[in-house]
Tab-separated table of C-alpha atoms in Angstrom:
chain	number	residue	atom	x	y	z
A	1	MET	CA	-50.672	142.194	56.450
A	2	LYS	CA	-50.143	145.318	58.046
A	3	ALA	CA	-47.923	148.098	57.826
A	4	SER	CA	-47.090	147.824	61.549
A	5	GLU	CA	-46.659	143.643	61.581
A	6	ALA	CA	-44.409	144.504	58.634
A	7	LYS	CA	-42.517	146.866	60.720
A	8	ARG	CA	-41.876	143.942	62.970
A	9	LEU	CA	-41.099	141.320	61.474
A	10	GLY	CA	-38.077	143.824	59.191
A	11	GLU	CA	-36.747	145.066	62.318
A	12	GLU	CA	-36.235	141.797	63.763
A	13	LEU	CA	-34.332	140.505	60.269
A	14	LEU	CA	-31.901	143.193	60.209
A	15	ARG	CA	-31.457	143.197	64.216
A	16	GLU	CA	-30.485	139.097	63.944
A	17	PRO	CA	-30.437	138.477	59.930
A	18	VAL	CA	-29.312	134.794	61.013
A	19	LYS	CA	-31.868	133.479	63.747
A	20	ARG	CA	-34.832	135.912	62.250
A	21	VAL	CA	-34.203	134.720	58.020
A	22	ASN	CA	-37.331	132.947	58.330
A	23	ASN	CA	-38.873	136.091	58.320
A	24	LEU	CA	-37.511	137.418	55.106
A	25	PRO	CA	-40.206	134.812	52.980
A	26	LYS	CA	-43.235	137.199	54.843
A	27	LEU	CA	-41.904	140.112	53.583
A	28	LEU	CA	-41.506	139.478	50.510
A	29	THR	CA	-45.344	138.258	50.180
A	30	CYS	CA	-45.521	142.463	51.526
A	31	VAL	CA	-43.793	143.761	48.382
A	32	GLY	CA	-46.612	144.187	45.293
A	33	ALA	CA	-49.575	146.428	44.355
A	34	THR	CA	-52.377	144.727	45.447
A	35	GLY	CA	-51.909	145.081	49.253
A	36	ASP	CA	-51.146	147.679	51.709
A	37	GLU	CA	-49.033	150.945	50.662
A	38	GLY	CA	-47.307	151.093	53.950
A	39	SER	CA	-46.524	147.889	54.198
A	40	CYS	CA	-45.148	147.756	51.473
A	41	LYS	CA	-43.222	150.577	51.447
A	42	CYS	CA	-41.645	149.034	54.947
A	43	ALA	CA	-40.816	145.382	53.850
A	44	LEU	CA	-39.013	146.942	50.342
A	45	HIS	CA	-36.752	148.988	53.239
A	46	CYS	CA	-35.907	146.264	55.565
A	47	LEU	CA	-35.348	143.521	53.211
A	48	LYS	CA	-33.489	146.321	50.966
A	49	LEU	CA	-30.836	146.805	53.613
A	50	PHE	CA	-31.172	143.451	54.439
A	51	PHE	CA	-29.499	142.456	51.079
A	52	LEU	CA	-27.253	145.042	51.187
A	53	ALA	CA	-25.954	144.038	53.789
A	54	SER	CA	-25.550	140.887	52.771
A	55	TYR	CA	-23.722	141.024	50.190
A	56	GLU	CA	-21.230	142.908	52.216
A	57	ARG	CA	-21.525	139.781	54.903
A	58	GLY	CA	-20.706	137.480	51.060
A	59	SER	CA	-23.053	135.412	52.235
A	60	ILE	CA	-25.215	136.192	48.755
A	61	PHE	CA	-23.658	133.181	45.858
A	62	ALA	CA	-23.615	134.888	42.654
A	63	GLN	CA	-24.666	130.839	41.174
A	64	ASN	CA	-26.075	128.259	43.861
A	65	PRO	CA	-23.525	125.561	44.767
A	66	THR	CA	-23.071	122.269	43.485
A	67	GLY	CA	-21.423	118.768	44.084
A	68	THR	CA	-19.249	119.176	47.610
A	69	ASP	CA	-20.516	122.888	47.973
A	70	LEU	CA	-23.975	121.624	49.149
A	71	SER	CA	-23.493	122.064	52.728
A	72	PRO	CA	-25.649	123.578	55.662
A	73	GLU	CA	-23.926	126.902	55.326
A	74	ASN	CA	-24.193	126.725	51.254
A	75	LYS	CA	-27.880	125.777	51.284
A	76	LEU	CA	-28.218	128.748	53.001
A	77	HIS	CA	-26.001	131.415	50.664
A	78	ALA	CA	-27.740	129.489	47.318
A	79	TRP	CA	-31.532	129.981	48.807
A	80	LEU	CA	-30.645	133.202	49.834
A	81	LYS	CA	-29.591	134.434	46.909
A	82	GLN	CA	-33.020	132.166	45.020
A	83	LYS	CA	-35.425	134.763	47.684
A	84	TYR	CA	-32.649	138.002	46.328
A	85	ASP	CA	-33.631	136.827	43.068
A	86	SER	CA	-37.725	137.426	43.795
A	87	PHE	CA	-37.239	140.165	45.417
A	88	CYS	CA	-35.591	141.382	42.397
A	89	HIS	CA	-38.552	140.197	40.941
A	90	ALA	CA	-40.937	141.880	42.814
A	91	LEU	CA	-39.775	145.198	42.347
A	92	LYS	CA	-39.631	145.304	38.441
A	93	GLY	CA	-43.527	144.924	39.373
A	94	LEU	CA	-43.844	147.786	41.169
A	95	LEU	CA	-42.319	149.587	38.768
A	96	GLN	CA	-45.225	149.408	36.181
A	97	ALA	CA	-47.446	149.762	39.962
A	98	PRO	CA	-50.820	152.340	39.414
A	99	ASN	CA	-50.018	153.790	42.740
A	100	ASN	CA	-46.066	156.370	41.860
A	101	ASN	CA	-44.951	156.429	45.154
A	102	LEU	CA	-44.310	152.363	44.330
A	103	GLN	CA	-42.881	153.072	41.937
A	104	VAL	CA	-40.499	155.751	43.082
A	105	SER	CA	-39.395	153.429	45.427
A	106	ALA	CA	-39.354	149.752	43.680
A	107	LEU	CA	-36.998	152.708	41.538
A	108	ASN	CA	-34.513	154.201	44.453
A	109	ALA	CA	-34.032	150.739	45.940
A	110	ILE	CA	-32.854	149.064	42.676
A	111	MET	CA	-30.751	151.727	42.127
A	112	GLU	CA	-29.156	150.652	45.963
A	113	LEU	CA	-28.810	147.235	44.486
A	114	VAL	CA	-26.896	148.185	41.180
A	115	ARG	CA	-24.246	149.651	43.384
A	116	GLY	CA	-24.653	146.782	46.260
A	117	GLN	CA	-22.213	143.511	45.902
A	118	GLN	CA	-19.174	145.831	45.479
A	119	VAL	CA	-17.409	149.755	45.128
A	120	GLY	CA	-17.588	149.916	41.767
A	121	VAL	CA	-19.287	147.220	40.698
A	122	PHE	CA	-22.264	147.905	37.837
A	123	ASP	CA	-24.766	145.472	37.925
A	124	GLN	CA	-25.058	146.257	34.528
A	125	GLY	CA	-27.656	142.898	34.400
A	126	LEU	CA	-30.065	143.946	37.187
A	127	PHE	CA	-29.866	147.703	35.337
A	128	SER	CA	-30.935	146.538	31.801
A	129	LYS	CA	-33.955	144.579	32.757
A	130	VAL	CA	-35.687	147.107	35.038
A	131	LEU	CA	-34.458	150.015	32.445
A	132	THR	CA	-35.909	147.964	29.809
A	133	VAL	CA	-39.237	148.378	31.583
A	134	LEU	CA	-39.130	151.931	32.300
A	135	LEU	CA	-38.665	152.503	28.246
A	136	GLN	CA	-40.957	149.808	26.690
A	137	SER	CA	-43.260	150.042	30.298
A	138	GLN	CA	-46.901	152.010	29.493
A	139	THR	CA	-48.554	152.579	33.093
A	140	ILE	CA	-44.846	153.774	34.373
A	141	ASP	CA	-45.497	157.529	35.510
A	142	GLU	CA	-43.820	160.347	34.397
A	143	GLU	CA	-42.639	161.273	37.707
A	144	THR	CA	-40.292	157.676	37.528
A	145	LEU	CA	-39.191	158.312	34.409
A	146	GLN	CA	-38.086	162.008	35.722
A	147	LEU	CA	-35.734	160.695	38.739
A	148	LEU	CA	-34.089	158.833	36.597
A	149	LEU	CA	-33.150	161.771	34.737
A	150	SER	CA	-32.699	163.760	37.302
A	151	LYS	CA	-31.535	161.901	40.246
A	152	TYR	CA	-29.520	158.703	38.426
A	153	MET	CA	-28.692	160.161	34.561
A	154	PRO	CA	-26.143	161.860	35.195
A	155	TYR	CA	-23.474	159.440	36.563
A	156	ALA	CA	-21.060	159.048	34.262
A	157	ASP	CA	-21.282	154.600	34.254
A	158	VAL	CA	-25.477	155.325	34.929
A	159	ARG	CA	-25.079	157.114	31.401
A	160	PHE	CA	-23.440	154.282	29.444
A	161	TYR	CA	-25.072	151.515	30.685
A	162	THR	CA	-28.464	153.751	29.637
A	163	LEU	CA	-26.954	153.941	25.513
A	164	ARG	CA	-26.384	149.576	25.164
A	165	ALA	CA	-29.544	149.298	27.272
A	166	ILE	CA	-31.226	151.014	24.221
A	167	HIS	CA	-28.987	150.187	21.311
A	168	LYS	CA	-29.645	146.430	22.305
A	169	MET	CA	-33.334	147.110	22.340
A	170	SER	CA	-33.167	149.223	18.953
A	171	GLU	CA	-31.718	145.426	18.412
A	172	ASP	CA	-34.575	143.298	18.959
A	173	SER	CA	-36.867	142.570	17.077
A	174	LEU	CA	-39.730	141.298	18.830
A	175	ARG	CA	-41.625	142.944	21.402
A	176	PRO	CA	-43.644	141.996	24.259
A	177	SER	CA	-47.255	142.424	25.162
A	178	GLY	CA	-48.253	145.921	27.120
A	179	VAL	CA	-45.849	147.409	25.373
A	180	LEU	CA	-46.023	151.276	23.839
A	181	THR	CA	-45.575	152.041	20.422
A	182	ARG	CA	-42.770	152.279	17.905
A	183	LYS	CA	-43.678	155.865	18.424
A	184	GLN	CA	-44.482	156.183	22.120
A	185	SER	CA	-41.607	153.829	22.595
A	186	GLY	CA	-39.186	156.544	20.271
A	187	ARG	CA	-40.302	159.405	21.848
A	188	ARG	CA	-39.518	158.231	25.620
A	189	LEU	CA	-36.074	157.115	23.969
A	190	PHE	CA	-35.554	160.791	22.919
A	191	GLN	CA	-36.588	162.056	25.903
A	192	VAL	CA	-33.904	159.915	27.997
A	193	LEU	CA	-31.148	160.392	25.085
A	194	ALA	CA	-31.589	164.024	25.638
A	195	ALA	CA	-30.641	164.118	29.426
A	196	ILE	CA	-26.872	162.374	28.120
A	197	SER	CA	-24.053	164.028	27.074
A	198	PRO	CA	-22.330	162.482	23.335
A	199	THR	CA	-19.026	162.722	24.996
A	200	LEU	CA	-17.236	161.663	28.506
A	201	SER	CA	-14.253	163.873	29.763
A	202	VAL	CA	-12.576	161.129	32.520
A	203	GLY	CA	-9.122	161.268	34.328
A	204	THR	CA	-6.700	164.529	33.999
A	205	GLU	CA	-9.530	166.409	31.312
A	206	SER	CA	-12.355	166.465	33.851
A	207	GLU	CA	-12.164	166.853	37.703
A	208	ASP	CA	-16.012	166.309	38.172
A	209	VAL	CA	-16.927	163.347	36.688
A	210	GLN	CA	-18.675	160.755	39.496
A	211	SER	CA	-20.129	156.963	39.312
A	212	TRP	CA	-23.034	155.889	41.072
A	213	CYS	CA	-20.161	152.275	41.592
A	214	GLY	CA	-18.309	154.728	42.948
A	215	ALA	CA	-15.286	153.939	41.160
A	216	ILE	CA	-14.617	156.892	39.699
A	217	GLU	CA	-15.083	158.464	43.530
A	218	ALA	CA	-12.235	155.095	45.098
A	219	ARG	CA	-10.292	155.523	41.928
A	220	ALA	CA	-11.143	152.140	41.379
A	221	VAL	CA	-11.021	151.569	37.663
A	222	GLU	CA	-9.711	152.563	35.013
A	223	ALA	CA	-10.760	153.087	31.272
A	224	ALA	CA	-10.063	149.531	29.131
A	225	PRO	CA	-8.599	150.361	25.607
A	226	ALA	CA	-10.541	151.467	22.541
A	227	PRO	CA	-10.638	149.194	19.292
A	228	GLY	CA	-7.759	150.049	17.296
A	229	GLU	CA	-6.114	152.058	20.186
A	230	GLY	CA	-2.625	153.790	18.253
A	231	SER	CA	0.591	153.280	19.366
A	232	GLN	CA	0.766	157.054	20.122
A	233	GLN	CA	-2.777	156.821	22.542
A	234	ARG	CA	-1.523	153.860	24.569
A	235	ARG	CA	1.475	155.267	25.999
A	236	LYS	CA	-0.577	158.317	26.404
A	237	ARG	CA	-3.029	155.936	28.598
A	238	LYS	CA	-0.284	154.280	29.978
A	239	ARG	CA	0.717	157.077	31.687
A	240	GLU	CA	-1.914	158.401	32.833
A	241	GLN	CA	-2.845	154.555	34.834
A	242	SER	CA	0.895	154.948	36.520
A	243	LEU	CA	0.318	158.070	38.218
A	244	THR	CA	-2.253	156.685	40.581
A	245	ALA	CA	-1.104	153.193	40.243
A	246	GLU	CA	0.512	152.413	43.651
A	247	SER	CA	-2.173	154.682	45.971
A	248	SER	CA	-5.376	153.707	43.884
A	249	PRO	CA	-5.368	149.792	43.006
A	250	LEU	CA	-7.612	148.754	40.014
A	251	LEU	CA	-10.600	146.546	39.812
A	252	GLY	CA	-9.833	146.277	36.520
A	253	ALA	CA	-10.872	148.067	33.201
A	254	VAL	CA	-13.760	149.008	32.185
A	255	GLN	CA	-15.610	150.622	28.253
A	256	TRP	CA	-17.792	153.350	30.669
A	257	ALA	CA	-14.892	155.186	31.876
A	258	ASN	CA	-13.482	154.927	28.021
A	259	PRO	CA	-13.849	158.190	26.573
A	260	ALA	CA	-14.209	156.725	23.055
A	261	ALA	CA	-16.067	153.637	24.306
A	262	TYR	CA	-18.609	156.214	25.260
A	263	LYS	CA	-18.530	158.194	22.332
A	264	ARG	CA	-19.357	155.182	20.218
A	265	ALA	CA	-22.000	153.808	22.946
A	266	PHE	CA	-23.739	156.422	22.166
A	267	ARG	CA	-23.650	156.703	18.033
A	268	GLN	CA	-24.907	153.619	18.210
A	269	ALA	CA	-27.796	154.682	20.564
């Protein structure tokens, strides 16, 4: 497919997402390393915008509906979720493309999807799968890895889930084919860890901590209690939370915003 055709299909899909939904599978066929680069980039961009807008509309289910939920509308939602999963799979494939421009485009699109479901929500599952590719694949370009470190690693939630993923990778005894040797993988892991601060300060202790998912900026998240938290630490945490509770409704407690949990994750990695 030519880039001009991909652009036309994408613009139609974005302008009339319900009426032109059948353009979606056509655009998905363009997202790959073997076709035209211009078509791939255009389709990738339009599909990313479409799925982000679909999340805002609530038209992608977390799970496929079953039983009495199989109405025409819910069938469409389930179909969209399947196409979203196919898109994510195609983006992970692009991360290993020999074309570095496609790798960079894929990484940027994936990171938008990681935080696209809702302000304050970080898709840990998608991010962990992508990070595994970035840290283990032989075809990852140095520029792509540097993009991860320079653009995304400054965010507290990205750093935390990076540490968690590295810890899990180190525990896995089975290694898939086509990945770096242990020596090469160790060198890349050290490169990533060297870009991550071993400690985290949040709340009143620091004003410059940022989150990729937007939770800190929206004041919509609190630190989960650390294991073994004492009564004095618990009272201090409750006092700090009460200062913003009325003006800032919380989405819930998260581990990545807890300095003790963050420090433990760094130590384990």
